[in-house]
Coordinates of C-alpha atoms in Angstrom, one line a residue:
M1 CA -40.9 -6.8 13.5
T2 CA -40.6 -5.2 10.2
T3 CA -41.9 -6.6 6.9
G4 CA -40.7 -5.5 3.5
V5 CA -39.3 -6.7 0.2
S6 CA -35.6 -7.6 0.2
G7 CA -33.5 -4.8 -1.1
E8 CA -36.3 -2.2 -1.2
G9 CA -35.8 1.3 0.1
S10 CA -36.8 4.7 -0.9
N11 CA -36.6 5.7 -4.6
S12 CA -33.3 7.5 -3.7
G13 CA -31.6 4.2 -2.7
Y14 CA -31.7 4.8 1.0
L15 CA -33.6 2.7 3.5
P16 CA -35.8 4.7 6.0
I17 CA -33.8 5.5 9.1
A18 CA -36.2 3.4 11.2
D19 CA -35.6 0.3 9.0
H20 CA -32.4 -0.6 11.0
G21 CA -31.3 -2.6 14.0
L22 CA -28.1 -2.1 16.0
I23 CA -25.4 -4.5 17.0
G24 CA -22.2 -3.8 18.9
D25 CA -19.4 -5.0 21.2
L26 CA -19.4 -2.1 23.8
C27 CA -16.7 -0.3 21.9
T28 CA -18.4 0.3 18.6
A29 CA -21.6 -0.5 16.8
A30 CA -23.1 -1.2 13.4
L31 CA -26.5 -0.5 11.8
V32 CA -28.1 -3.4 9.9
G33 CA -30.8 -2.6 7.5
S34 CA -34.0 -4.7 7.2
N35 CA -32.7 -5.7 3.7
G36 CA -29.6 -7.3 5.3
T37 CA -27.1 -4.5 4.5
I38 CA -24.8 -3.0 7.0
D39 CA -24.7 0.7 6.0
W40 CA -23.1 2.2 9.0
Y41 CA -20.0 0.9 10.9
C42 CA -17.1 2.7 12.5
C43 CA -14.0 0.7 13.7
P44 CA -12.5 0.3 16.2
R45 CA -14.6 2.9 18.3
F46 CA -17.9 4.7 18.1
D47 CA -16.2 7.9 17.1
A48 CA -13.7 6.4 14.7
P49 CA -14.0 7.2 10.9
S50 CA -16.5 5.0 9.2
V51 CA -15.8 1.8 7.2
F52 CA -19.3 1.5 6.0
A53 CA -21.3 4.8 5.5
A54 CA -23.7 4.1 2.7
L55 CA -26.3 5.6 5.0
L56 CA -24.7 9.0 4.3
D57 CA -23.8 8.3 0.6
H58 CA -25.1 5.1 -1.0
D59 CA -22.5 5.4 -3.8
K60 CA -19.3 6.5 -1.9
G61 CA -20.0 5.5 1.7
G62 CA -19.4 1.7 1.5
S63 CA -21.5 -1.2 2.8
F64 CA -21.6 -4.9 3.6
E65 CA -24.4 -6.3 1.6
L66 CA -25.9 -9.8 2.4
A67 CA -29.3 -10.9 1.2
A68 CA -31.3 -13.7 -0.4
D69 CA -30.7 -13.6 -4.1
L70 CA -34.3 -13.8 -5.2
P71 CA -37.6 -12.0 -4.5
S72 CA -38.4 -12.2 -0.8
R73 CA -40.0 -10.6 2.1
T74 CA -38.0 -9.7 5.2
K75 CA -38.7 -9.5 8.9
Q76 CA -36.3 -8.4 11.6
F77 CA -36.2 -9.1 15.3
Y78 CA -33.8 -9.4 18.2
F79 CA -33.0 -12.8 19.6
P80 CA -35.0 -12.6 22.9
D81 CA -33.4 -10.6 25.7
T82 CA -30.2 -9.9 23.7
N83 CA -28.6 -7.6 21.2
V84 CA -28.2 -10.4 18.6
L85 CA -30.1 -9.3 15.5
I86 CA -32.0 -11.7 13.2
T87 CA -33.0 -10.7 9.7
R88 CA -35.3 -13.3 8.0
F89 CA -36.0 -13.7 4.3
Y90 CA -39.2 -15.4 3.2
S91 CA -39.5 -16.6 -0.4
D92 CA -41.4 -19.3 -2.4
D93 CA -38.3 -21.5 -2.1
G94 CA -37.9 -21.4 1.6
V95 CA -37.0 -19.3 4.6
G96 CA -33.5 -18.1 5.5
E97 CA -32.0 -15.8 8.0
I98 CA -28.9 -13.7 8.9
Q99 CA -27.8 -13.7 12.5
D100 CA -25.7 -10.6 13.1
F101 CA -23.7 -10.0 16.3
M102 CA -20.4 -8.8 17.7
P103 CA -18.8 -10.8 20.5
V104 CA -18.4 -8.4 23.5
A105 CA -14.9 -7.0 23.6
D106 CA -14.5 -7.3 27.4
E107 CA -15.4 -11.0 27.2
S108 CA -13.0 -11.7 24.3
P109 CA -9.4 -12.9 24.7
E110 CA -8.6 -10.5 21.9
P111 CA -10.6 -7.4 22.7
D112 CA -8.9 -5.4 19.9
R113 CA -10.2 -7.7 17.2
H114 CA -13.7 -6.2 17.2
R115 CA -15.1 -9.1 15.3
L116 CA -18.4 -8.7 13.4
I117 CA -20.1 -12.1 12.7
R118 CA -22.8 -12.6 10.1
R119 CA -24.1 -16.2 10.2
V120 CA -26.4 -17.2 7.3
A121 CA -28.8 -20.1 7.9
C122 CA -31.6 -21.8 6.0
V123 CA -34.4 -22.9 8.2
R124 CA -36.8 -24.2 5.5
G125 CA -36.2 -25.3 1.9
S126 CA -33.1 -23.8 0.2
L127 CA -32.1 -20.3 -0.7
P128 CA -29.5 -18.6 -2.8
F129 CA -27.7 -15.7 -1.2
R130 CA -25.3 -12.9 -2.5
M131 CA -22.7 -11.1 -0.5
R132 CA -20.6 -8.0 -1.3
V133 CA -18.2 -6.2 1.0
A134 CA -17.3 -2.8 -0.1
P135 CA -15.4 -0.9 2.6
R136 CA -14.7 2.8 2.1
F137 CA -12.2 3.8 4.8
D138 CA -12.2 7.2 6.6
Y139 CA -15.6 8.3 5.5
G140 CA -14.6 7.3 1.9
R141 CA -11.5 9.6 2.0
Q142 CA -8.8 6.9 2.1
T143 CA -8.1 4.5 -0.7
H144 CA -7.3 0.8 0.1
T145 CA -6.1 -2.4 -1.4
V146 CA -7.7 -5.9 -1.3
R147 CA -6.2 -9.3 -1.8
L148 CA -7.2 -12.9 -1.1
E149 CA -4.8 -15.1 0.8
Q150 CA -5.5 -18.5 2.5
G151 CA -9.3 -18.1 2.0
R152 CA -9.3 -14.7 3.6
A153 CA -9.8 -11.2 2.1
I154 CA -7.5 -8.6 3.5
F155 CA -8.5 -4.9 3.1
E156 CA -5.7 -2.5 3.9
S157 CA -5.9 1.3 4.1
P158 CA -3.3 3.7 5.6
S159 CA -5.1 3.9 8.9
L160 CA -6.9 0.5 9.3
S161 CA -6.8 -3.0 8.1
L162 CA -9.7 -5.5 8.1
A163 CA -9.8 -9.3 7.3
L164 CA -12.9 -11.0 6.0
T165 CA -13.1 -14.8 6.5
A166 CA -15.9 -16.9 5.0
T167 CA -16.9 -20.6 4.9
V168 CA -17.7 -20.2 1.1
P169 CA -15.4 -19.1 -1.8
M170 CA -15.0 -15.4 -2.4
E171 CA -13.8 -13.3 -5.4
V172 CA -12.2 -9.9 -5.7
D173 CA -13.9 -7.3 -7.8
G174 CA -11.9 -4.1 -7.9
L175 CA -11.8 -2.8 -4.3
D176 CA -14.6 -5.1 -3.2
V177 CA -15.1 -8.8 -2.5
W178 CA -18.2 -10.8 -3.4
S179 CA -19.7 -14.2 -3.2
E180 CA -22.8 -16.1 -4.4
F181 CA -23.8 -19.3 -2.7
K182 CA -26.8 -21.5 -1.9
V183 CA -27.8 -22.7 1.6
Q184 CA -29.8 -25.8 2.2
E185 CA -32.1 -26.4 5.1
G186 CA -30.0 -26.9 8.3
E187 CA -26.8 -25.5 6.8
Y188 CA -24.9 -22.4 7.9
V189 CA -22.5 -20.1 6.1
V190 CA -20.3 -17.8 8.2
F191 CA -18.7 -14.4 7.5
A192 CA -16.5 -12.8 10.0
L193 CA -15.0 -9.3 9.6
D194 CA -12.1 -8.6 11.9
R195 CA -9.9 -5.6 12.6
V196 CA -6.3 -6.8 12.1
G197 CA -2.8 -5.3 12.6
E198 CA -1.3 -3.8 15.7
G199 CA -0.8 -7.2 17.2
V200 CA -4.0 -8.8 16.0
A201 CA -3.3 -11.4 13.3
P202 CA -5.8 -12.6 10.7
R203 CA -7.7 -15.7 12.0
S204 CA -10.4 -17.8 10.4
C205 CA -13.8 -18.2 11.9
V206 CA -15.1 -21.7 11.2
G207 CA -18.7 -22.8 11.8
A208 CA -17.9 -24.3 15.2
E209 CA -16.2 -21.1 16.5
A210 CA -19.1 -18.9 15.2
E211 CA -21.6 -21.2 17.1
Q212 CA -19.6 -20.9 20.3
Q213 CA -19.3 -17.1 20.0
F214 CA -23.1 -16.9 19.2
D215 CA -23.8 -18.8 22.4
A216 CA -21.4 -16.7 24.4
T217 CA -22.8 -13.5 23.1
V218 CA -26.4 -14.5 23.8
A219 CA -25.4 -15.7 27.3
F220 CA -23.6 -12.4 28.0
W221 CA -26.6 -10.2 27.2
R222 CA -29.1 -12.4 29.0
R223 CA -26.9 -12.6 32.1
W224 CA -26.6 -8.8 32.0
L225 CA -30.3 -8.2 31.6
S226 CA -31.2 -10.6 34.4
A227 CA -30.0 -7.9 36.9
S228 CA -33.0 -5.7 35.9
R229 CA -35.4 -5.0 38.8
Y230 CA -38.2 -3.7 36.5
R231 CA -41.4 -5.8 36.7
G232 CA -43.9 -3.2 35.4
R233 CA -46.4 -3.1 32.6
W234 CA -44.0 -2.2 29.8
R235 CA -41.3 -4.7 30.5
E236 CA -40.4 -5.4 26.8
M237 CA -40.0 -1.8 25.9
V238 CA -38.1 -0.9 29.1
H239 CA -35.7 -3.9 28.7
R240 CA -35.1 -3.1 25.0
S241 CA -34.2 0.5 26.1
A242 CA -31.9 -0.9 28.8
L243 CA -30.2 -3.2 26.3
L244 CA -29.7 -0.2 24.0
L245 CA -28.2 1.9 26.7
K246 CA -25.7 -0.8 27.4
L247 CA -25.0 -1.2 23.7
L248 CA -24.2 2.6 23.5
T249 CA -21.7 2.3 26.4
Y250 CA -18.0 2.6 25.6
A251 CA -16.7 0.0 28.1
P252 CA -13.1 1.2 28.5
T253 CA -14.3 4.4 30.1
G254 CA -17.9 3.9 31.0
G255 CA -19.1 6.8 28.9
I256 CA -22.4 6.5 27.0
V257 CA -22.7 8.0 23.6
A258 CA -25.8 10.1 22.7
A259 CA -26.2 8.0 19.5
P260 CA -23.9 5.8 17.4
T261 CA -24.4 7.8 14.2
C262 CA -23.6 11.2 12.8
S263 CA -25.4 13.6 10.4
L264 CA -28.7 11.7 10.1
P265 CA -31.0 14.6 9.3
E266 CA -33.7 16.1 11.5
V267 CA -35.4 17.0 8.3
V268 CA -34.6 15.3 5.0
G269 CA -32.8 17.8 2.7
G270 CA -32.1 20.2 5.6
E271 CA -29.0 21.3 7.4
R272 CA -29.8 20.1 10.9
N273 CA -27.3 17.3 10.7
W274 CA -25.0 16.7 13.8
D275 CA -22.5 14.2 15.1
Y276 CA -23.8 12.5 18.3
R277 CA -21.0 10.0 18.9
Y278 CA -20.0 11.8 22.1
V279 CA -20.9 11.9 25.8
W280 CA -23.2 14.7 26.8
V281 CA -22.9 15.8 30.4
R282 CA -26.7 16.7 30.2
D283 CA -27.4 13.0 29.8
A284 CA -25.6 12.3 33.1
A285 CA -28.5 12.6 35.6
F286 CA -30.9 10.8 33.3
C287 CA -28.4 8.0 32.8
V288 CA -27.6 7.5 36.5
Y289 CA -31.3 7.7 37.4
A290 CA -32.4 5.2 34.8
L291 CA -29.5 2.7 35.5
L292 CA -30.1 2.9 39.3
R293 CA -33.8 2.5 38.9
L294 CA -33.3 -0.6 36.8
G295 CA -30.8 -2.1 39.2
F296 CA -27.7 -1.7 37.0
T297 CA -25.4 -0.3 39.7
D298 CA -22.2 -1.3 38.0
E299 CA -23.1 0.7 34.9
A300 CA -24.1 3.7 37.0
A301 CA -20.8 3.5 38.9
A302 CA -18.9 3.3 35.6
F303 CA -20.6 6.4 34.3
I304 CA -19.9 8.2 37.5
R305 CA -16.2 7.2 37.2
F306 CA -16.3 8.6 33.6
L307 CA -17.5 11.9 35.0
S308 CA -15.1 12.0 37.9
T309 CA -12.1 10.9 35.8
N310 CA -12.7 13.1 32.8
V311 CA -15.3 15.8 33.3
C312 CA -14.4 16.7 36.9
R313 CA -10.7 16.9 36.1
S314 CA -10.9 18.7 32.8
T315 CA -9.3 22.1 32.2
P316 CA -11.7 25.0 32.6
G317 CA -12.5 26.7 29.3
A318 CA -13.7 30.1 28.2
S319 CA -17.3 29.2 29.0
G320 CA -16.6 27.8 32.4
P321 CA -15.3 24.7 34.2
L322 CA -17.6 22.3 32.3
Q323 CA -18.0 21.5 28.6
I324 CA -21.4 20.3 27.5
M325 CA -19.9 17.1 25.9
Y326 CA -16.7 15.1 25.9
G327 CA -15.2 12.4 23.7
I328 CA -15.7 8.8 24.7
D329 CA -12.1 8.8 26.0
G330 CA -12.7 12.0 27.9
R331 CA -11.0 14.4 25.5
G332 CA -12.3 17.9 25.3
E333 CA -11.3 18.8 21.7
L334 CA -14.1 17.8 19.2
P335 CA -13.4 19.9 16.1
E336 CA -16.2 20.0 13.6
C337 CA -15.7 19.7 9.9
Q338 CA -17.9 19.0 6.9
L339 CA -17.4 16.1 4.5
D340 CA -18.4 17.7 1.3
H341 CA -17.6 14.7 -0.8
L342 CA -20.6 12.8 0.8
E343 CA -24.1 13.8 -0.4
G344 CA -25.7 13.0 3.0
Y345 CA -28.7 10.9 3.7
E346 CA -31.2 11.4 0.8
G347 CA -29.1 14.5 -0.1
S348 CA -29.2 16.1 3.3
S349 CA -26.0 18.1 3.5
P350 CA -23.7 19.1 5.0
V351 CA -22.4 15.9 6.5
R352 CA -20.7 16.9 9.8
V353 CA -18.2 15.1 12.0
G354 CA -17.1 16.5 15.3
N355 CA -19.3 19.0 17.1
A356 CA -18.8 22.8 17.3
A357 CA -21.4 23.1 20.0
V358 CA -18.7 21.7 22.5
G359 CA -17.7 25.3 23.2
Q360 CA -21.2 26.7 23.9
L361 CA -22.2 28.0 27.3
Q362 CA -25.1 25.8 28.5
L363 CA -25.7 26.4 32.1
D364 CA -28.2 23.5 32.5
T365 CA -25.1 21.2 32.2
Y366 CA -24.1 22.1 35.8
G367 CA -27.4 21.1 37.2
A368 CA -27.3 17.8 35.3
L369 CA -23.8 17.0 36.6
I370 CA -24.6 17.8 40.3
D371 CA -28.0 15.9 40.1
A372 CA -26.1 12.8 38.8
I373 CA -23.7 13.0 41.7
Y374 CA -26.5 13.6 44.1
L375 CA -28.4 10.6 42.8
Y376 CA -25.4 8.3 43.0
D377 CA -24.6 9.6 46.5
H378 CA -28.1 8.8 47.6
W379 CA -28.7 5.5 45.9
G380 CA -25.2 4.2 45.1
K381 CA -22.1 5.1 47.2
P382 CA -21.5 8.1 49.4
I383 CA -19.5 10.9 47.9
S384 CA -15.8 11.1 48.6
S385 CA -14.1 14.0 50.2
D386 CA -12.4 15.0 47.0
G387 CA -15.7 14.6 45.2
W388 CA -17.4 17.0 47.6
D389 CA -14.6 19.6 47.2
Y390 CA -15.3 19.5 43.5
V391 CA -19.1 19.9 44.0
G392 CA -18.4 22.9 46.2
T393 CA -16.2 24.5 43.5
I394 CA -18.9 23.9 40.9
V395 CA -21.7 25.2 43.0
D396 CA -19.7 28.3 44.0
W397 CA -19.1 28.9 40.2
V398 CA -22.9 28.6 39.6
C399 CA -23.6 31.1 42.4
D400 CA -21.3 33.5 40.6
N401 CA -22.5 32.9 37.0
W402 CA -26.1 31.7 36.9
D403 CA -27.7 35.1 36.0
Q404 CA -26.5 35.4 32.3
P405 CA -27.8 34.4 28.9
D406 CA -26.6 31.1 27.3
E407 CA -27.3 28.9 24.3
G408 CA -29.7 26.6 26.2
I409 CA -30.6 22.9 26.2
W410 CA -31.4 22.8 22.5
E411 CA -28.0 24.1 21.5
T412 CA -29.4 26.7 19.2
R413 CA -27.1 28.6 17.0
G414 CA -29.3 31.8 17.0
G415 CA -27.7 33.6 19.9
R416 CA -27.8 33.5 23.7
K417 CA -30.9 34.1 25.7
N418 CA -32.0 34.0 29.3
F419 CA -33.5 30.5 29.0
L420 CA -35.8 29.4 31.8
Y421 CA -34.5 25.8 31.6
S422 CA -30.9 27.0 32.2
R423 CA -32.1 28.9 35.3
L424 CA -34.1 25.8 36.5
M425 CA -31.0 23.6 36.3
C426 CA -28.8 26.1 38.1
W427 CA -31.4 25.9 40.8
V428 CA -31.1 22.1 40.7
A429 CA -27.3 22.3 41.0
I430 CA -27.5 24.4 44.2
E431 CA -30.5 22.7 45.7
R432 CA -29.1 19.1 45.3
A433 CA -25.8 20.3 46.8
I434 CA -27.6 21.7 49.8
R435 CA -29.4 18.4 50.3
M436 CA -26.1 16.5 50.2
A437 CA -24.5 18.9 52.7
N438 CA -27.4 18.6 55.1
R439 CA -27.7 14.8 54.8
R440 CA -24.0 14.1 55.1
G441 CA -23.0 16.9 57.4
L442 CA -20.6 18.2 54.8
P443 CA -18.9 21.6 55.0
A444 CA -20.5 24.2 52.7
D445 CA -21.3 27.9 52.5
L446 CA -25.0 27.1 53.1
V447 CA -26.0 30.7 53.7
R448 CA -24.8 31.9 50.3
W449 CA -26.0 28.7 48.5
Q450 CA -29.5 29.1 50.0
R451 CA -29.7 32.8 49.3
T452 CA -28.7 32.2 45.6
R453 CA -31.1 29.2 45.3
D454 CA -34.0 31.3 46.5
E455 CA -33.0 34.2 44.2
I456 CA -33.2 31.9 41.2
Y457 CA -36.5 30.6 42.3
R458 CA -38.0 34.0 42.7
Q459 CA -36.6 35.1 39.3
I460 CA -38.2 32.1 37.5
M461 CA -41.6 32.6 39.2
Q462 CA -41.7 36.3 38.5
R463 CA -40.0 36.7 35.1
G464 CA -40.4 33.2 33.7
W465 CA -44.2 33.3 34.0
S466 CA -46.0 34.8 31.0
P467 CA -49.3 36.4 31.9
R468 CA -50.3 36.4 28.2
L469 CA -49.6 32.7 27.7
Q470 CA -50.7 31.8 31.3
A471 CA -47.7 29.5 31.2
F472 CA -44.0 29.4 32.0
S473 CA -42.1 30.6 28.9
Q474 CA -38.9 29.6 27.0
Y475 CA -36.9 32.5 28.3
L476 CA -37.3 35.3 30.9
D477 CA -39.8 38.1 30.0
G478 CA -40.8 36.1 26.9
D479 CA -44.0 34.8 25.4
V480 CA -42.8 31.6 23.7
L481 CA -43.7 28.1 24.8
D482 CA -41.0 25.5 25.2
A483 CA -41.3 21.9 26.1
S484 CA -38.2 22.0 28.3
V485 CA -40.3 23.5 31.0
L486 CA -41.8 20.0 31.4
M487 CA -38.8 19.4 33.6
M488 CA -40.0 21.8 36.3
P489 CA -42.1 19.3 38.3
L490 CA -39.8 16.4 37.3
A491 CA -36.9 18.3 38.9
K492 CA -39.1 19.0 42.0
F493 CA -39.0 22.8 41.4
I494 CA -42.7 23.2 41.5
S495 CA -45.6 21.0 42.6
P496 CA -47.1 19.0 39.7
T497 CA -50.5 20.2 40.9
D498 CA -49.6 23.8 41.3
P499 CA -52.2 26.0 39.5
K500 CA -49.5 27.8 37.5
W501 CA -48.1 24.5 36.5
L502 CA -51.4 23.0 35.5
S503 CA -52.1 26.1 33.4
T504 CA -48.7 25.6 31.7
L505 CA -49.4 21.9 31.1
K506 CA -52.6 22.8 29.4
A507 CA -50.9 25.5 27.2
L508 CA -48.3 23.0 26.1
G509 CA -50.9 20.4 25.3
D510 CA -52.9 23.0 23.3
H511 CA -50.0 24.4 21.3
L512 CA -47.0 22.0 21.2
V513 CA -48.7 18.5 21.4
T514 CA -50.2 16.5 18.6
D515 CA -51.3 12.9 19.1
S516 CA -49.0 12.6 22.2
L517 CA -46.1 13.9 20.2
V518 CA -44.4 17.1 21.5
Y519 CA -42.6 19.8 19.6
R520 CA -39.7 21.4 21.4
Y521 CA -40.8 24.9 20.5
D522 CA -42.0 26.9 17.5
P523 CA -38.9 27.9 15.5
E524 CA -40.9 30.7 13.8
A525 CA -41.8 32.2 17.2
S526 CA -38.2 31.7 18.5
P527 CA -35.7 31.5 15.6
D528 CA -32.9 29.1 16.3
G529 CA -30.5 30.2 13.5
L530 CA -31.1 27.1 11.4
R531 CA -33.1 26.5 8.2
G532 CA -35.9 23.9 7.9
E533 CA -38.7 22.7 10.1
E534 CA -38.2 19.9 12.6
G535 CA -40.3 17.0 13.8
T536 CA -41.6 16.3 17.3
F537 CA -38.9 15.6 19.9
S538 CA -39.3 12.2 21.4
I539 CA -37.7 12.9 24.8
C540 CA -40.2 15.8 25.2
S541 CA -43.0 13.4 24.5
F542 CA -41.9 11.1 27.3
W543 CA -41.4 14.1 29.7
Y544 CA -45.0 15.1 28.8
V545 CA -46.2 11.6 29.8
E546 CA -44.4 11.9 33.1
A547 CA -45.7 15.4 33.8
L548 CA -49.3 14.2 33.2
A549 CA -48.8 11.2 35.5
R550 CA -47.4 13.4 38.3
A551 CA -50.3 15.8 37.9
G552 CA -52.7 12.9 38.5
L553 CA -54.0 12.9 34.9
L554 CA -53.4 9.2 34.7
D555 CA -55.8 8.3 31.8
E556 CA -54.3 11.0 29.6
A557 CA -50.8 9.9 30.6
R558 CA -51.3 6.3 29.9
L559 CA -52.9 6.9 26.5
A560 CA -50.1 9.3 25.5
F561 CA -47.5 6.7 26.6
E562 CA -49.2 3.9 24.7
K563 CA -49.5 6.1 21.6
M564 CA -45.9 7.1 21.8
L565 CA -44.8 3.5 21.9
T566 CA -46.5 2.9 18.5
Y567 CA -44.0 5.3 17.0
A568 CA -41.0 3.1 17.8
N569 CA -39.5 1.2 15.0
H570 CA -40.1 -2.6 14.6
L571 CA -37.4 -3.3 17.2
G572 CA -38.6 -0.9 19.8
L573 CA -36.0 1.8 18.9
F574 CA -36.4 5.5 18.7
A575 CA -34.4 8.2 16.9
E576 CA -34.3 11.8 18.2
E577 CA -37.4 13.1 16.4
I578 CA -40.6 11.9 14.7
G579 CA -41.7 13.4 11.4
L580 CA -45.1 14.3 10.1
A581 CA -45.8 10.9 8.6
G582 CA -44.5 9.1 11.8
E583 CA -41.0 8.5 10.4
Q584 CA -37.9 8.5 12.6
R585 CA -35.7 11.5 12.1
G586 CA -32.2 12.4 13.3
N587 CA -29.4 10.2 14.7
F588 CA -30.5 6.7 15.5
P589 CA -31.0 5.2 17.9
Q590 CA -30.8 7.9 20.6
A591 CA -29.9 7.3 24.2
F592 CA -31.7 10.4 25.6
T593 CA -35.0 9.3 24.2
H594 CA -34.8 5.8 25.8
L595 CA -33.7 7.3 29.1
A596 CA -36.8 9.4 29.1
L597 CA -38.9 6.3 28.2
I598 CA -37.5 4.4 31.2
S599 CA -38.3 7.2 33.5
A600 CA -41.8 7.7 32.2
A601 CA -42.6 4.0 32.4
F602 CA -41.4 3.8 36.0
N603 CA -43.3 6.8 37.2
L604 CA -46.5 5.9 35.3
D605 CA -46.3 2.4 36.7
R606 CA -46.0 3.8 40.2
A607 CA -48.9 6.2 39.7
L608 CA -51.1 3.5 38.3
G609 CA -50.3 1.2 41.2

C-alpha cells in the first residue's frame, strides 16, 4: 500500500512512476495514480494513440481526475486476487474510496465498448469529491468537441468518440467536463467512460449495473487465478506478477506487450525513452516457461498461437526471417516518430511512439523463439509437422548466420558487436531443436546441427572468456562485464558450479551488483550510443538470484531476492529499472521483470526445499 497526501506529486506536477496501479480489459489498460488521477490510457488497444497522457505532459496530455475535495491521505491496494484497484482517501471528515476497473472485453456482450468504471464510495462519515475529465485525443494532436445530452457527456474527435455517464450532474468547461459532489456513508457515485461509435451506442451505467459489473470482474479474475499451481513462499508476489502478465495480454491474438506505456524515461531528463507497447519475441521463452510453471496452459497456448500465426509466417526482412518484435496484431511495421509537442515525463524528451529497433539484427531472438517452442512441445502439446518444418528452416538459418556481429539483447544503438549472449542463444536454438528431434524422432540434419552447436560452444569458451576479468565477457575477445551472461547456467550452457562460472558470478557480484540490484553493464566501458546513465536492471537482478540459487549459494540468493522485493511499488509492481534512490524507472509495469521474478521464485523455492 502507498500512503500520501491527495494530489501530491513531485514539484514538477508529475507523480512518481511507482505511484500508480494498472487496470485493464485484456485489450488495453490505464494507469491510475495514488492521487486518483488516470494519467495514461490508450483506447481501444494498448498501442492506440492516447486519450489520457498527462504522464508524458501534465498540461497537454489529458487526464481523468477524481479525488476527495479536501486535505486527505491516500492508500492504494488491489481487491484481493484481482486487478480491481482501490484508492482510499482518509480525512478528518471520513473515509472514501474509488473502485477502478474495466469489465473484461471477452466476457462482455459488447466487447468493443471498452468500458472504464470508476465507482466512488464513502465508507465512513461523508466526503466531498471533485471530478474533471479532460481527454486529449491522439497524444494531444487531435481537437475534439464535447456536449451534454441525456445526462451523458459525448467527446468526439476525428478518430475516436467517448461517452461519459455519471450518477451525479456534470457541467461542460471548454473541452472538459467536471463535477463536484458529496458522498454520504454507504452511498455510491458511478462514472463510466465508454468507447462509442462504430456500432456501439451510448448507454448509461446506473448503480445496479456498476455493482453487477464489479462483481463479474472480481469473479473473472479470481476464477482465472484459481488455476495457479504455485504454493511456494512468495505466493502474493508471484500471483501479483501472474495477474499483471494476464493484464498485459491482448486477448484477440494472445500476444503479451512488454509494457502498457511508452517513453517513460530510464533516467529523468535523458533520451532513453522507448515505446514498449509491442510483443518482443525475446519474451517468448520466458512467457511460456512462466505460464506453464504456474499452470496457465491456455495462456501459454494462446501465446504460442500468436507466434505461429504471426511470427512464424512473417515475411523475412533484411536482417533475417525474424523481427525482434511485432505489433499486438502481428504487424511487422512499427515506424518510430517523435512527439515534439509533448514535454515528456518531468521534461524527459524526446517522446517516442513506434520503435525503430524493430529492424535490428538480434540473434538471441532465434534462441528465444526455439526455446519457447521446445518448452511448449515438452510441457504443452507436441509440435505439428508444419511447426517442425518451420523449426528446421530457422535452425538451418542460424547454422548459416550465427557467426556475425549484431546489436545484442540490450538493443544498443552504438554499433554491432560479437555479443556473447547472442552466441549463447544461437547455441540454445540449435541445442533445443536437437533435443526435440531426438525425443520425437523427427527428421533433421543432425550431423550439421551438432557440428555447429559444438563450434559455437567452443568459440564461447575460448573467446568469450576474459583472462583479465577471470569471467565471461560482454562480447568475444573483450574485457567488459555484462549481466546477460547470467543466462549461461539458466540456459543449461554451463554447469552452475563450474569453476569458470563461479569466478564469473563473483566478478559480476563485485562490479555490477549493489544491494542485490544488478546493472546491465558499464556504459562507459562499453558505450551504447546513448547519453545519460541508467539505473539497475530489474530482470538482471532476478537472474542473479536464480544464478546464486543454482550455484548452491542459497543464503545469498534468498537475501538478494527478499531485498529485491522491497524495491517493488506499493502494489508489488516493477518497472524496467531502479534508480539510485530506489525509484522505479522506465516503462511501467514491465512484463519481462515479472517473468524473471516468477522464474526466480520457483527455482529458489525448489532449491530451499
